[in-house]
Coordinates of C-alpha atoms in Angstrom, one line a residue:
M1 CA 117.6 67.8 20.3
K2 CA 120.5 70.2 20.4
P3 CA 123.7 68.9 18.7
K4 CA 125.8 69.2 21.9
T5 CA 123.1 67.3 23.9
R6 CA 123.0 64.6 21.3
A7 CA 126.9 64.4 21.3
N8 CA 127.0 64.1 25.1
L9 CA 124.4 61.3 25.0
L10 CA 126.4 59.5 22.4
L11 CA 129.6 59.8 24.5
L12 CA 127.8 58.5 27.5
L13 CA 126.7 55.5 25.5
T14 CA 130.3 55.1 24.3
A15 CA 131.5 55.0 28.0
I16 CA 128.9 52.3 28.8
I17 CA 130.0 50.2 25.9
W18 CA 133.7 50.6 26.8
G19 CA 133.0 49.9 30.5
C20 CA 131.3 46.6 29.7
A21 CA 134.2 45.7 27.4
F22 CA 136.5 45.5 30.5
V23 CA 134.6 42.2 31.3
A24 CA 135.4 40.8 27.9
Q25 CA 139.0 41.9 28.2
D26 CA 139.3 40.4 31.6
V27 CA 138.1 37.0 30.3
A28 CA 140.3 37.1 27.2
A29 CA 143.4 38.2 29.1
D30 CA 143.8 34.7 30.6
V31 CA 144.2 33.2 27.1
L32 CA 145.4 35.8 24.6
E33 CA 148.5 38.0 24.7
P34 CA 148.0 41.8 24.5
M35 CA 148.9 42.5 20.8
T36 CA 147.2 39.3 19.6
F37 CA 144.0 40.4 21.4
N38 CA 144.1 44.0 20.2
G39 CA 145.0 43.1 16.7
S40 CA 142.3 40.5 16.4
R41 CA 139.5 42.7 17.9
M42 CA 140.5 45.7 15.8
L43 CA 140.4 43.5 12.7
L44 CA 136.8 42.6 13.5
A45 CA 136.1 46.3 14.0
A46 CA 137.6 47.2 10.7
L47 CA 135.7 44.5 8.8
T48 CA 132.5 45.5 10.5
L49 CA 133.0 49.1 9.4
T50 CA 134.0 48.1 5.9
I51 CA 130.5 46.6 5.4
T52 CA 129.0 49.8 6.9
C53 CA 131.1 52.0 4.6
W54 CA 130.0 50.0 1.6
F55 CA 126.3 50.6 2.4
S56 CA 126.8 54.2 3.2
D57 CA 128.7 54.8 0.0
H58 CA 125.9 53.1 -1.9
R59 CA 123.4 55.6 -0.3
A60 CA 125.7 58.6 -0.8
Q61 CA 126.1 57.8 -4.5
K62 CA 122.3 57.7 -4.9
A63 CA 121.9 60.9 -3.0
G64 CA 124.8 62.6 -4.8
N65 CA 126.1 64.3 -1.7
G66 CA 129.8 63.7 -2.4
M67 CA 130.6 61.6 0.7
A68 CA 131.2 58.3 -1.2
W69 CA 134.8 57.4 -1.9
K70 CA 134.4 57.6 -5.6
Q71 CA 132.9 61.1 -5.3
M72 CA 135.8 62.5 -3.3
N73 CA 138.5 64.5 -4.9
G74 CA 142.2 63.9 -4.3
A75 CA 142.4 66.4 -1.4
Q76 CA 139.4 64.9 0.4
R77 CA 140.8 61.4 0.0
K78 CA 144.2 62.5 1.3
T79 CA 142.6 64.2 4.4
L80 CA 140.5 61.1 5.1
V81 CA 143.5 58.7 4.9
V82 CA 145.8 61.0 7.0
A83 CA 143.0 61.4 9.6
G84 CA 142.5 57.6 9.8
V85 CA 146.2 56.8 10.0
C86 CA 146.9 59.5 12.7
C87 CA 144.0 58.3 14.8
G88 CA 145.1 54.7 14.4
V89 CA 148.7 55.3 15.4
M90 CA 147.6 57.1 18.6
L91 CA 145.1 54.4 19.4
A92 CA 147.6 51.6 18.8
A93 CA 150.3 53.3 20.8
G94 CA 147.9 53.9 23.7
S95 CA 146.8 50.3 23.7
V96 CA 150.3 48.9 23.6
F97 CA 151.6 51.2 26.4
Q98 CA 148.7 50.3 28.5
Q99 CA 149.3 46.5 28.1
L100 CA 153.0 47.0 28.6
G101 CA 152.4 48.9 31.9
I102 CA 150.1 46.1 33.2
S103 CA 152.5 43.4 32.1
L104 CA 155.3 45.2 34.0
G105 CA 153.4 44.7 37.3
T106 CA 151.0 47.7 37.6
G107 CA 147.7 46.5 39.1
A108 CA 144.5 46.9 37.1
G109 CA 143.0 49.6 39.4
K110 CA 146.1 51.7 39.4
A111 CA 146.4 51.2 35.6
G112 CA 142.9 52.5 35.2
F113 CA 143.6 55.5 37.3
I114 CA 146.8 56.5 35.5
T115 CA 145.3 55.8 32.0
A116 CA 142.2 58.0 32.8
L117 CA 144.5 61.0 33.6
Y118 CA 143.9 62.1 30.0
I119 CA 140.9 64.0 31.6
V120 CA 143.6 66.3 33.1
L121 CA 145.9 66.4 30.0
V122 CA 143.1 67.4 27.6
P123 CA 142.1 70.7 29.3
L124 CA 145.8 71.4 29.9
T125 CA 146.5 71.2 26.1
G126 CA 143.6 73.6 25.7
L127 CA 145.7 76.3 27.4
F128 CA 148.0 76.2 24.4
T129 CA 145.5 75.7 21.6
G130 CA 143.0 78.5 22.6
K131 CA 140.3 76.1 23.9
R132 CA 140.3 77.1 27.5
P133 CA 137.7 75.5 29.7
G134 CA 135.6 77.5 32.1
K135 CA 136.0 77.3 35.9
L136 CA 133.1 74.8 36.4
V137 CA 134.8 72.4 34.0
W138 CA 138.1 72.7 35.9
I139 CA 136.3 71.9 39.2
A140 CA 134.6 68.9 37.4
V141 CA 138.0 67.7 36.2
A142 CA 139.4 67.9 39.8
L143 CA 136.3 66.0 41.2
S144 CA 136.7 63.4 38.5
V145 CA 140.4 62.8 39.4
V146 CA 139.4 62.3 43.1
G147 CA 136.6 60.1 42.1
L148 CA 138.9 58.0 39.9
Y149 CA 141.4 57.7 42.8
L150 CA 138.7 56.4 45.1
L151 CA 137.3 54.1 42.4
C152 CA 140.6 52.6 41.2
M153 CA 143.3 52.9 43.9
Q154 CA 143.1 50.4 46.7
G155 CA 146.6 50.9 48.2
S156 CA 149.2 53.6 48.6
F157 CA 150.4 55.4 45.4
A158 CA 154.0 54.5 44.8
L159 CA 155.6 54.5 41.3
D160 CA 156.1 51.0 39.9
P161 CA 158.2 50.2 36.8
G162 CA 155.1 50.0 34.6
D163 CA 153.7 53.4 35.6
G164 CA 155.9 55.3 33.1
M165 CA 154.3 53.2 30.3
L166 CA 150.8 54.1 31.6
I167 CA 151.6 57.8 31.7
L168 CA 152.7 57.5 28.0
C169 CA 149.4 55.6 27.5
A170 CA 147.4 58.5 29.0
A171 CA 149.3 61.0 26.8
C172 CA 148.5 58.9 23.7
F173 CA 144.8 58.7 24.5
C174 CA 144.8 62.5 25.1
G175 CA 146.4 62.8 21.7
H176 CA 143.8 60.5 20.2
I177 CA 141.0 62.7 21.5
L178 CA 142.6 65.9 20.2
V179 CA 143.3 64.3 16.7
V180 CA 139.6 63.2 16.5
D181 CA 138.5 66.7 17.6
Y182 CA 140.6 68.2 14.8
F183 CA 139.6 65.8 11.9
S184 CA 136.0 64.9 12.8
R185 CA 134.8 68.2 11.3
R186 CA 137.0 67.9 8.2
T187 CA 136.2 64.5 6.8
E188 CA 133.8 61.5 6.7
C189 CA 133.7 60.0 10.2
V190 CA 132.8 56.4 9.6
K191 CA 135.4 56.0 6.9
M192 CA 138.0 57.7 9.2
S193 CA 137.1 55.2 11.9
C194 CA 137.5 52.3 9.5
I195 CA 140.9 53.4 8.4
Q196 CA 141.8 53.9 12.0
F197 CA 141.0 50.2 12.8
F198 CA 142.9 48.9 9.9
T199 CA 145.9 50.9 11.0
V200 CA 145.7 49.5 14.5
T201 CA 145.2 46.0 13.2
I202 CA 148.4 46.2 11.0
L203 CA 150.5 47.6 13.8
C204 CA 149.3 45.2 16.5
L205 CA 149.3 42.0 14.4
A206 CA 152.8 42.9 13.2
G207 CA 153.9 43.2 16.8
A208 CA 152.1 40.0 17.7
F209 CA 153.9 37.9 15.1
L210 CA 157.2 39.5 16.1
F211 CA 157.0 39.4 19.9
E212 CA 154.2 36.9 20.7
Q213 CA 153.0 33.5 19.7
P214 CA 149.5 33.9 18.3
S215 CA 147.4 30.7 18.3
W216 CA 144.3 30.1 16.2
Q217 CA 143.0 27.8 18.8
D218 CA 143.3 30.5 21.5
I219 CA 141.5 33.0 19.3
R220 CA 138.7 30.5 18.7
T221 CA 138.5 30.0 22.5
C222 CA 137.9 33.7 23.0
V223 CA 135.6 34.3 20.1
I224 CA 132.7 35.8 22.3
P225 CA 134.9 38.3 24.1
L226 CA 136.6 39.2 20.8
V227 CA 133.3 39.8 19.1
Y228 CA 132.1 42.1 21.8
A229 CA 135.5 43.9 22.1
G230 CA 135.8 44.2 18.3
V231 CA 132.4 44.8 17.0
F232 CA 130.8 46.7 19.9
S233 CA 133.6 48.3 21.9
G234 CA 135.7 48.9 18.8
G235 CA 133.5 49.3 15.7
V236 CA 130.5 50.9 17.5
G237 CA 132.2 52.6 20.5
Y238 CA 135.1 54.4 18.7
T239 CA 132.9 55.4 15.8
L240 CA 130.3 56.9 18.2
Q241 CA 133.2 58.8 19.8
I242 CA 134.3 60.3 16.4
L243 CA 130.7 61.1 15.4
A244 CA 130.0 62.7 18.8
Q245 CA 133.2 64.8 18.9
R246 CA 132.1 66.8 15.9
D247 CA 129.7 68.7 18.3
A248 CA 131.4 68.2 21.7
E249 CA 134.2 70.2 23.5
P250 CA 137.3 68.0 24.0
T251 CA 137.4 68.5 27.7
I252 CA 133.7 67.5 28.2
A253 CA 134.2 64.6 25.8
S254 CA 137.2 63.3 28.0
L255 CA 135.1 63.7 31.2
L256 CA 132.2 61.7 29.7
M257 CA 134.4 59.0 28.3
S258 CA 136.2 58.6 31.6
L259 CA 132.9 57.3 33.0
E260 CA 134.0 54.0 31.4
S261 CA 135.7 53.3 34.7
V262 CA 132.4 53.7 36.6
F263 CA 130.6 51.4 34.1
A264 CA 133.5 48.9 34.2
V265 CA 133.0 48.6 38.0
L266 CA 129.2 48.3 37.6
A267 CA 129.6 45.7 34.8
G268 CA 132.0 43.7 37.0
W269 CA 129.4 43.8 39.8
V270 CA 126.5 42.7 37.6
L271 CA 128.2 40.2 35.3
L272 CA 131.1 38.8 37.4
G273 CA 129.8 39.2 40.9
D274 CA 132.5 41.7 42.0
A275 CA 131.8 43.4 45.3
L276 CA 131.4 47.2 45.5
S277 CA 132.9 48.9 48.5
L278 CA 131.7 52.1 50.0
R279 CA 134.9 53.7 48.7
E280 CA 134.2 52.7 45.2
L281 CA 130.6 53.8 45.4
A282 CA 131.8 57.2 46.6
G283 CA 134.2 57.4 43.7
C284 CA 131.3 56.6 41.3
A285 CA 129.1 59.3 42.9
L286 CA 131.9 61.9 42.7
M287 CA 132.5 61.2 39.0
M288 CA 128.8 61.3 38.2
G289 CA 128.5 64.6 40.1
A290 CA 131.5 66.0 38.1
I291 CA 129.8 65.2 34.8
V292 CA 126.6 67.0 35.9
L293 CA 128.6 70.0 37.0
A294 CA 130.5 70.2 33.7
Q295 CA 127.1 70.4 31.9
L296 CA 125.9 73.4 33.8
P297 CA 125.8 76.8 31.9
S298 CA 129.1 78.5 32.1
K299 CA 131.4 80.7 30.0
A300 CA 133.4 78.7 27.6
A301 CA 136.6 80.3 28.8
D302 CA 137.9 82.2 31.7
G303 CA 138.4 85.6 30.1

């Protein structure tokens, strides 16, 4: 299998995992405050990857391939730590801005639409970094935006107080994709993901103890949603993203990951009994078509 094909399949799997996580988040949101939820699930993700890193280091030391922490030199360790912290700061900021936007009154559908606008921001940044997408990819981005609008927006589009927070959220998620794209080829991805989660955990739990009222009883009540959101959506999903982006173009990666909105709607339909309207089905179809279009052979850049 070609590296790009494998990367795209991994990103599709990531979108499925993240889409199903919206069900877990919806259940937990009735009990846990935003920073408490994010800090708790990211701690689970970090602990899960700590175990994974221990086993991978053990194998690396036996193979002598230099990927174990003890085998890294000072420059390699510095790159790894900087990469993990940068990814973690972007991820934490995006998560916090998203929850702030929702808490200020922006509905879930509109929040999902504004958040997913990183699919526009990523190719726009490519104009300034030399990674200019081809014409088919731009058409796919436009179709995805229309599809997201049909899928997420149920009323008229008017700016609410929380919308500015969600625009900042989209910018942070765009930044996260670009930071991952830069570092994923320069360091060990699983360790980078682990450091990322510890960074988010520290930032979010610090915010939770400062601005919220964490309760151990509430956390125990939400243990199943937390395990899914932490171990699978966090530990597995974000690590798959980092691994896949070594061989994927940032714009294609953002398009594939935006399918989490489609899978969130489908998961809500299957697991929670949410009804699917014709409008939502049309949005899903447009987004699926955009992904197929973006995979068609095309020049990497317009000139």
